[in-house]
mmCIF file of C-alpha atoms in Angstrom:
data_model
loop_
_atom_site.group_PDB
_atom_site.id
_atom_site.type_symbol
_atom_site.label_atom_id
_atom_site.label_comp_id
_atom_site.label_asym_id
_atom_site.label_seq_id
_atom_site.Cartn_x
_atom_site.Cartn_y
_atom_site.Cartn_z
ATOM 1 C CA MET A 1 151.503 110.238 -265.033
ATOM 2 C CA ARG A 2 153.077 113.247 -267.307
ATOM 3 C CA PHE A 3 155.442 110.505 -268.622
ATOM 4 C CA LYS A 4 152.738 107.801 -269.635
ATOM 5 C CA LYS A 5 151.279 110.319 -271.828
ATOM 6 C CA GLN A 6 154.890 111.500 -273.111
ATOM 7 C CA LYS A 7 155.621 108.134 -274.029
ATOM 8 C CA ARG A 8 152.528 107.047 -275.492
ATOM 9 C CA HIS A 9 153.226 110.605 -277.331
ATOM 10 C CA ARG A 10 157.318 109.269 -279.133
ATOM 11 C CA LYS A 11 155.485 106.237 -279.737
ATOM 12 C CA THR A 12 152.746 107.678 -282.143
ATOM 13 C CA VAL A 13 154.985 110.253 -283.664
ATOM 14 C CA ARG A 14 157.537 106.992 -284.182
ATOM 15 C CA PHE A 15 154.471 105.470 -286.382
ATOM 16 C CA PHE A 16 153.665 108.562 -288.784
ATOM 17 C CA CYS A 17 156.980 108.939 -289.102
ATOM 18 C CA VAL A 18 158.181 105.691 -290.241
ATOM 19 C CA CYS A 19 154.333 104.496 -291.733
ATOM 20 C CA PHE A 20 154.401 107.391 -294.229
ATOM 21 C CA GLY A 21 157.665 109.887 -294.323
ATOM 22 C CA PHE A 22 157.477 112.485 -291.733
ATOM 23 C CA ARG A 23 160.410 114.286 -290.727
ATOM 24 C CA GLN A 24 161.712 116.379 -289.139
ATOM 25 C CA PRO A 25 161.127 119.553 -288.140
ATOM 26 C CA PHE A 26 157.294 119.169 -288.120
ATOM 27 C CA LYS A 27 154.772 121.110 -290.238
ATOM 28 C CA VAL A 28 152.052 121.672 -288.049
ATOM 29 C CA LEU A 29 148.771 123.921 -289.014
ATOM 30 C CA CYS A 30 146.152 125.082 -287.204
ATOM 31 C CA ASP A 31 143.036 126.560 -287.030
ATOM 32 C CA GLY A 32 141.623 129.515 -285.642
ATOM 33 C CA THR A 33 139.906 127.342 -282.344
ATOM 34 C CA PHE A 34 143.249 126.452 -281.675
ATOM 35 C CA VAL A 35 145.168 129.019 -281.214
ATOM 36 C CA HIS A 36 141.901 130.894 -279.230
ATOM 37 C CA HIS A 37 142.193 127.922 -276.501
ATOM 38 C CA LEU A 38 146.185 128.215 -276.549
ATOM 39 C CA LEU A 39 146.435 131.939 -275.939
ATOM 40 C CA HIS A 40 142.812 131.098 -273.409
ATOM 41 C CA ASN A 41 145.064 128.780 -271.056
ATOM 42 C CA ASP A 42 148.362 131.143 -272.065
ATOM 43 C CA LEU A 43 149.638 127.807 -273.479
ATOM 44 C CA THR A 44 152.582 129.988 -275.369
ATOM 45 C CA PRO A 45 154.892 130.530 -276.716
ATOM 46 C CA ALA A 46 152.743 128.517 -279.037
ATOM 47 C CA ASP A 47 155.668 127.472 -280.565
ATOM 48 C CA LYS A 48 157.634 126.183 -277.474
ATOM 49 C CA ALA A 49 154.370 124.258 -275.972
ATOM 50 C CA LEU A 50 153.546 122.439 -279.519
ATOM 51 C CA SER A 51 157.192 120.990 -279.711
ATOM 52 C CA ASN A 52 157.279 120.170 -276.207
ATOM 53 C CA CYS A 53 153.884 118.061 -277.287
ATOM 54 C CA LEU A 54 155.711 116.368 -280.059
ATOM 55 C CA SER A 55 159.417 115.713 -278.477
ATOM 56 C CA ALA A 56 160.704 118.109 -282.164
ATOM 57 C CA PRO A 57 161.229 120.799 -283.344
ATOM 58 C CA VAL A 58 158.018 122.200 -284.609
ATOM 59 C CA LYS A 59 156.997 125.231 -287.473
ATOM 60 C CA LEU A 60 152.943 126.442 -287.856
ATOM 61 C CA PHE A 61 151.296 126.996 -290.784
ATOM 62 C CA THR A 62 147.172 127.920 -290.963
ATOM 63 C CA THR A 63 145.501 129.063 -293.970
ATOM 64 C CA SER A 64 143.625 132.385 -295.529
ATOM 65 C CA CYS A 65 141.002 131.409 -294.761
ATOM 66 C CA VAL A 66 141.562 130.675 -291.398
ATOM 67 C CA LEU A 67 142.160 133.963 -291.086
ATOM 68 C CA ALA A 68 139.641 135.632 -292.631
ATOM 69 C CA GLU A 69 137.178 134.297 -290.298
ATOM 70 C CA LEU A 70 138.651 135.213 -287.902
ATOM 71 C CA LYS A 71 139.284 138.839 -288.894
ATOM 72 C CA LYS A 72 134.975 138.612 -289.065
ATOM 73 C CA LEU A 73 134.097 137.963 -285.958
ATOM 74 C CA GLY A 74 135.714 141.401 -284.914
ATOM 75 C CA VAL A 75 136.517 142.016 -281.583
ATOM 76 C CA ALA A 76 136.253 139.115 -279.440
ATOM 77 C CA GLN A 77 138.876 137.355 -281.129
ATOM 78 C CA SER A 78 140.626 140.641 -282.099
ATOM 79 C CA ALA A 79 143.482 138.672 -280.255
ATOM 80 C CA SER A 80 143.341 135.161 -281.953
ATOM 81 C CA PHE A 81 143.339 137.265 -285.190
ATOM 82 C CA GLN A 82 146.802 138.707 -284.351
ATOM 83 C CA ALA A 83 148.842 135.550 -282.390
ATOM 84 C CA ALA A 84 147.128 134.020 -286.201
ATOM 85 C CA LEU A 85 149.223 136.642 -288.361
ATOM 86 C CA LYS A 86 152.199 135.788 -286.849
ATOM 87 C CA LEU A 87 151.741 132.272 -287.989
ATOM 88 C CA ALA A 88 153.020 131.293 -291.834
ATOM 89 C CA ILE A 89 150.698 130.881 -294.561
ATOM 90 C CA ALA A 90 149.953 127.532 -295.782
ATOM 91 C CA ARG A 91 148.738 127.731 -299.764
ATOM 92 C CA CYS A 92 144.631 127.116 -299.924
ATOM 93 C CA ASP A 93 143.855 128.436 -303.432
ATOM 94 C CA HIS A 94 140.668 129.832 -302.924
ATOM 95 C CA GLU A 95 139.475 132.553 -304.872
ATOM 96 C CA LYS A 96 136.477 133.005 -303.330
ATOM 97 C CA VAL A 97 136.844 132.753 -298.431
ATOM 98 C CA VAL A 98 135.419 129.829 -297.344
ATOM 99 C CA SER A 99 135.313 128.610 -294.121
ATOM 100 C CA ALA A 100 138.426 127.322 -292.417
ATOM 101 C CA ASP A 101 137.475 123.454 -291.680
ATOM 102 C CA ALA A 102 136.413 122.704 -295.586
ATOM 103 C CA CYS A 103 139.570 124.954 -296.448
ATOM 104 C CA ILE A 104 141.423 122.995 -294.192
ATOM 105 C CA ALA A 105 140.433 119.563 -295.274
ATOM 106 C CA GLU A 106 141.140 120.783 -299.425
ATOM 107 C CA VAL A 107 144.771 121.854 -298.427
ATOM 108 C CA ILE A 108 144.884 117.978 -296.081
ATOM 109 C CA GLY A 109 143.614 116.055 -299.545
ATOM 110 C CA GLU A 110 143.733 112.629 -299.784
ATOM 111 C CA ASN A 111 147.501 111.424 -299.363
ATOM 112 C CA ASN A 112 148.799 114.745 -296.885
ATOM 113 C CA SER A 113 151.381 115.208 -299.221
ATOM 114 C CA GLU A 114 152.508 118.112 -297.630
ATOM 115 C CA HIS A 115 152.499 115.777 -293.831
ATOM 116 C CA PHE A 116 150.528 118.047 -291.906
ATOM 117 C CA PHE A 117 149.967 117.993 -288.022
ATOM 118 C CA VAL A 118 146.230 119.124 -288.444
ATOM 119 C CA ALA A 119 146.028 121.394 -284.377
ATOM 120 C CA THR A 120 142.009 121.683 -284.600
ATOM 121 C CA GLN A 121 139.715 122.072 -281.358
ATOM 122 C CA ASP A 122 136.885 121.045 -283.059
ATOM 123 C CA ALA A 123 135.442 117.526 -283.052
ATOM 124 C CA ASP A 124 133.366 116.899 -286.099
ATOM 125 C CA LEU A 125 136.483 118.500 -288.157
ATOM 126 C CA ARG A 126 138.769 115.445 -285.821
ATOM 127 C CA LYS A 127 136.593 112.939 -286.940
ATOM 128 C CA LYS A 128 136.047 113.393 -290.105
ATOM 129 C CA LEU A 129 140.470 113.682 -291.204
ATOM 130 C CA GLN A 130 140.829 109.999 -289.019
ATOM 131 C CA LYS A 131 139.252 108.948 -292.252
ATOM 132 C CA VAL A 132 141.690 110.201 -294.646
ATOM 133 C CA PRO A 133 144.727 107.649 -293.480
ATOM 134 C CA ASN A 134 148.261 109.702 -292.204
ATOM 135 C CA VAL A 135 147.089 113.047 -290.492
ATOM 136 C CA PRO A 136 148.528 112.900 -287.391
ATOM 137 C CA LEU A 137 146.240 115.355 -285.292
ATOM 138 C CA ILE A 138 146.803 117.519 -281.656
ATOM 139 C CA PHE A 139 144.253 118.970 -279.290
ATOM 140 C CA GLY A 140 144.078 121.085 -276.112
ATOM 141 C CA LEU A 141 142.463 119.780 -272.825
ATOM 142 C CA ARG A 142 142.794 122.719 -270.309
ATOM 143 C CA ASN A 143 145.683 123.088 -270.276
ATOM 144 C CA ALA A 144 147.794 120.482 -271.464
ATOM 145 C CA LEU A 145 148.284 119.327 -275.450
ATOM 146 C CA PHE A 146 147.848 116.056 -276.803
ATOM 147 C CA LEU A 147 148.288 113.868 -279.668
ATOM 148 C CA GLU A 148 146.286 111.154 -280.377
ATOM 149 C CA GLN A 149 146.692 108.132 -281.271
ATOM 150 C CA PRO A 150 146.194 106.922 -284.979
ATOM 151 C CA SER A 151 142.764 106.284 -285.768
ATOM 152 C CA LYS A 152 141.240 101.590 -286.250
ATOM 153 C CA PHE A 153 141.448 103.469 -290.766
ATOM 154 C CA GLN A 154 144.756 104.086 -289.977
ATOM 155 C CA ARG A 155 146.174 100.690 -289.016
ATOM 156 C CA ASP A 156 144.375 98.644 -291.043
ATOM 157 C CA PHE A 157 145.933 101.057 -293.927
ATOM 158 C CA VAL A 158 149.745 100.758 -292.920
ATOM 159 C CA LYS A 159 148.240 96.790 -292.474
ATOM 160 C CA SER A 160 147.424 96.297 -296.127
ATOM 161 C CA SER A 161 149.912 98.505 -297.724
ATOM 162 C CA GLU A 162 152.561 96.543 -296.453
ATOM 163 C CA GLU A 163 150.287 93.028 -297.543
ATOM 164 C CA LYS A 164 150.480 94.702 -300.508
ATOM 165 C CA ARG A 165 154.863 95.427 -300.949
ATOM 166 C CA LEU A 166 154.902 91.527 -299.848
ATOM 167 C CA HIS A 167 152.666 90.021 -302.947
ATOM 168 C CA LEU A 168 154.027 90.551 -306.527
ATOM 169 C CA THR A 169 151.908 92.655 -308.562
ATOM 170 C CA GLU A 170 150.847 91.773 -311.748
ATOM 171 C CA LYS A 171 152.874 93.530 -313.453
ATOM 172 C CA GLU A 172 156.227 91.911 -312.086
ATOM 173 C CA TYR A 173 154.695 88.812 -312.469
ATOM 174 C CA LYS A 174 153.636 88.744 -315.892
ATOM 175 C CA ALA A 175 157.651 89.629 -315.955
ATOM 176 C CA LEU A 176 158.714 86.867 -314.100
ATOM 177 C CA GLU A 177 156.280 83.876 -315.909
ATOM 178 C CA LYS A 178 158.020 85.096 -318.957
ATOM 179 C CA ARG A 179 161.466 85.641 -318.355
ATOM 180 C CA THR A 180 161.284 82.448 -316.813
ATOM 181 C CA THR A 181 159.973 80.717 -319.596
ATOM 182 C CA SER A 182 162.683 82.246 -322.297
ATOM 183 C CA VAL A 183 165.321 80.848 -319.796
ATOM 184 C CA SER A 184 163.290 77.103 -320.717
ATOM 185 C CA ALA A 185 163.623 77.862 -322.853
ATOM 186 C CA ASN A 186 167.590 78.708 -323.871
ATOM 187 C CA ALA A 187 168.025 76.320 -322.302
ATOM 188 C CA ASP A 188 166.335 73.818 -323.756
ATOM 189 C CA GLU A 189 167.928 73.706 -327.632
ATOM 190 C CA GLU A 190 171.479 73.689 -325.035
ATOM 191 C CA ASP A 191 169.883 70.465 -324.046
ATOM 192 C CA SER A 192 169.160 69.877 -327.841
ATOM 193 C CA GLY A 193 172.487 70.940 -329.265
ATOM 194 C CA ASP A 194 175.022 68.836 -327.282
ATOM 195 C CA GLU A 195 173.194 65.910 -327.713
ATOM 196 C CA GLU A 196 173.445 66.280 -331.120
ATOM 197 C CA GLY A 197 177.276 66.799 -331.302
ATOM 198 C CA LEU A 198 177.374 63.311 -328.592
ATOM 199 C CA GLY A 199 175.538 61.848 -331.492
ATOM 200 C CA HIS A 200 179.129 61.852 -333.879
ATOM 201 C CA HIS A 201 181.413 60.525 -331.240
ATOM 202 C CA ASN A 202 182.189 57.172 -330.278
ATOM 203 C CA PRO A 203 179.983 54.954 -328.718
ATOM 204 C CA GLY A 204 182.284 53.527 -326.518
ATOM 205 C CA LEU A 205 183.974 56.561 -324.982
ATOM 206 C CA GLN A 206 181.020 58.101 -323.048
ATOM 207 C CA PRO A 207 182.596 60.482 -320.695
ATOM 208 C CA HIS A 208 182.197 59.461 -316.920
ATOM 209 C CA ASN A 209 179.181 62.133 -315.666
ATOM 210 C CA THR A 210 175.876 60.627 -317.598
ATOM 211 C CA ARG A 211 173.906 62.454 -315.942
ATOM 212 C CA ASN A 212 172.045 65.277 -318.222
ATOM 213 C CA TYR A 213 170.825 68.310 -316.281
ATOM 214 C CA SER A 214 167.550 69.417 -317.284
ATOM 215 C CA GLY A 215 167.799 73.639 -318.117
ATOM 216 C CA LYS A 216 167.104 74.753 -314.452
ATOM 217 C CA GLU A 217 168.964 72.751 -313.109
ATOM 218 C CA ARG A 218 172.212 73.853 -314.842
ATOM 219 C CA ASP A 219 171.049 77.952 -312.966
ATOM 220 C CA VAL A 220 171.061 76.697 -310.567
ATOM 221 C CA LYS A 221 174.646 76.567 -308.199
ATOM 222 C CA ASP A 222 176.095 73.754 -305.908
ATOM 223 C CA ARG A 223 175.585 73.343 -302.157
ATOM 224 C CA VAL A 224 179.213 74.596 -301.167
ATOM 225 C CA ARG A 225 180.671 71.882 -299.055
ATOM 226 C CA PHE A 226 182.026 73.142 -295.119
ATOM 227 C CA LYS A 227 185.226 70.401 -293.784
ATOM 228 C CA ARG A 228 184.143 69.778 -290.607
ATOM 229 C CA LYS A 229 186.474 70.757 -288.483
ATOM 230 C CA LYS A 230 188.827 67.686 -286.439
ATOM 231 C CA ALA A 231 190.230 67.387 -283.038
ATOM 232 C CA LYS A 232 193.844 68.730 -282.185
ATOM 233 C CA ALA A 233 196.347 67.803 -280.531
ATOM 234 C CA PRO A 234 196.769 70.258 -277.091
ATOM 235 C CA ASN A 235 199.116 73.209 -277.065
ATOM 236 C CA PRO A 236 202.232 71.425 -275.903
ATOM 237 C CA LEU A 237 203.674 74.436 -274.389
ATOM 238 C CA SER A 238 199.745 75.211 -272.464
ATOM 239 C CA VAL A 239 200.853 72.051 -270.960
ATOM 240 C CA LYS A 240 201.654 70.319 -268.142
ATOM 241 C CA LYS A 241 204.610 68.452 -267.654
ATOM 242 C CA LYS A 242 204.600 64.784 -266.032
ATOM 243 C CA LYS A 243 206.128 63.887 -262.776
ATOM 244 C CA SER A 244 207.976 61.023 -262.331
ATOM 245 C CA HIS A 245 207.242 58.581 -260.512
ATOM 246 C CA GLU A 246 211.048 57.506 -259.526
ATOM 247 C CA ASN A 247 212.656 55.365 -256.536
ATOM 248 C CA PRO A 248 213.725 57.466 -253.832
ATOM 249 C CA ASN A 249 215.912 54.932 -252.655
ATOM 250 C CA ARG A 250 217.478 55.787 -255.985
ATOM 251 C CA ALA A 251 217.232 59.554 -255.854
ATOM 252 C CA SER A 252 220.712 60.145 -253.337
ATOM 253 C CA GLY A 253 223.828 57.812 -252.125
ATOM 254 C CA LYS A 254 225.538 54.856 -253.706
ATOM 255 C CA GLU A 255 224.552 51.412 -254.428
ATOM 256 C CA VAL A 256 226.322 48.494 -252.547
ATOM 257 C CA LYS A 257 225.567 44.799 -251.938
ATOM 258 C CA GLY A 258 225.045 43.684 -248.805
ATOM 259 C CA ASP A 259 227.385 40.961 -246.584
ATOM 260 C CA ASP A 260 225.978 38.105 -246.104
ATOM 261 C CA GLY A 261 225.556 38.474 -250.345
ATOM 262 C CA ASN A 262 222.132 38.047 -251.049
ATOM 263 C CA GLY A 263 222.217 40.944 -253.740
ATOM 264 C CA GLU A 264 220.521 43.320 -251.445
ATOM 265 C CA ASN A 265 221.010 47.327 -252.620
ATOM 266 C CA LYS A 266 222.028 48.799 -248.928
ATOM 267 C CA ARG A 267 222.656 52.910 -248.533
ATOM 268 C CA LYS A 268 226.396 52.105 -246.340
ATOM 269 C CA ARG A 269 225.932 54.137 -243.194
ATOM 270 C CA LYS A 270 228.969 55.983 -242.066
ATOM 271 C CA ARG A 271 230.439 56.988 -239.078
ATOM 272 C CA SER A 272 232.301 58.568 -237.995
ATOM 273 C CA ARG A 273 234.381 57.980 -234.081
ATOM 274 C CA ARG A 274 236.834 60.682 -232.749
ATOM 275 C CA GLY A 275 240.289 59.290 -230.827
ATOM 276 C CA LYS A 276 240.095 58.732 -227.018
ATOM 277 C CA THR A 277 243.871 58.554 -224.689
ATOM 278 C CA VAL A 278 244.559 56.072 -223.043
ATOM 279 C CA ALA A 279 246.585 57.039 -219.542
ATOM 280 C CA GLY A 280 249.368 54.532 -218.786
ATOM 281 C CA ALA A 281 249.590 52.973 -222.317
ATOM 282 C CA ASP A 282 254.302 53.191 -221.669
ATOM 283 C CA VAL A 283 254.387 50.375 -219.313
#
């Protein structure tokens, strides 16, 4: 279960990094409810818990309005107030203190230019920020932290923006149309000039290529023609030599004609004989 959750979180982080340009270390904007949840469930240190959730280093931020709200709550939230003082303070530009959710919504704005991850336990604030295209949301559930998947509005926004990139804008279309008309006009002028120059020559001496190229055809380059590779003979050094099939009778020995005079070649056989001694040879 933990492996599936981490895989889902990595996929969501990759979505916001690729589509909206989030970069490490990630900046997390925390409100008072989230700080209280971390302390209550002993998820400390907070930066380590959030870095484990996002699988990346993080920097924690809060606002002066959030600190003022925690201070107003008194002794009940004194521990949360002391913990929130250790976080970096994001600039909110409020002369008068406003509520924490209104302050965070104003800091995020319409585009979330600072690329904040918003960590809150306020369900209404999360539902409101889901309608902002590039705001990833973090919340806690008991002793675990979760990163919300992109909402349908955020996915549709990314899909529509990708489709717009594929098509030309009105300004680009007008510039392209203006350029094509000027190029075609110049090509027509060159064609007319070439026809006037050829009119003074002898009509009997015409060039071999009599095709009239239009302006667009002149701009297009000829297609590259590739030569087909022909089959070559095999390497003689890698080919096995052929065996010579000779007559075994002619392999060794001398050729001698037979006694019968038929002209057949026969192999001469040599026989070695030992001399015998005969008793009583002298009479």
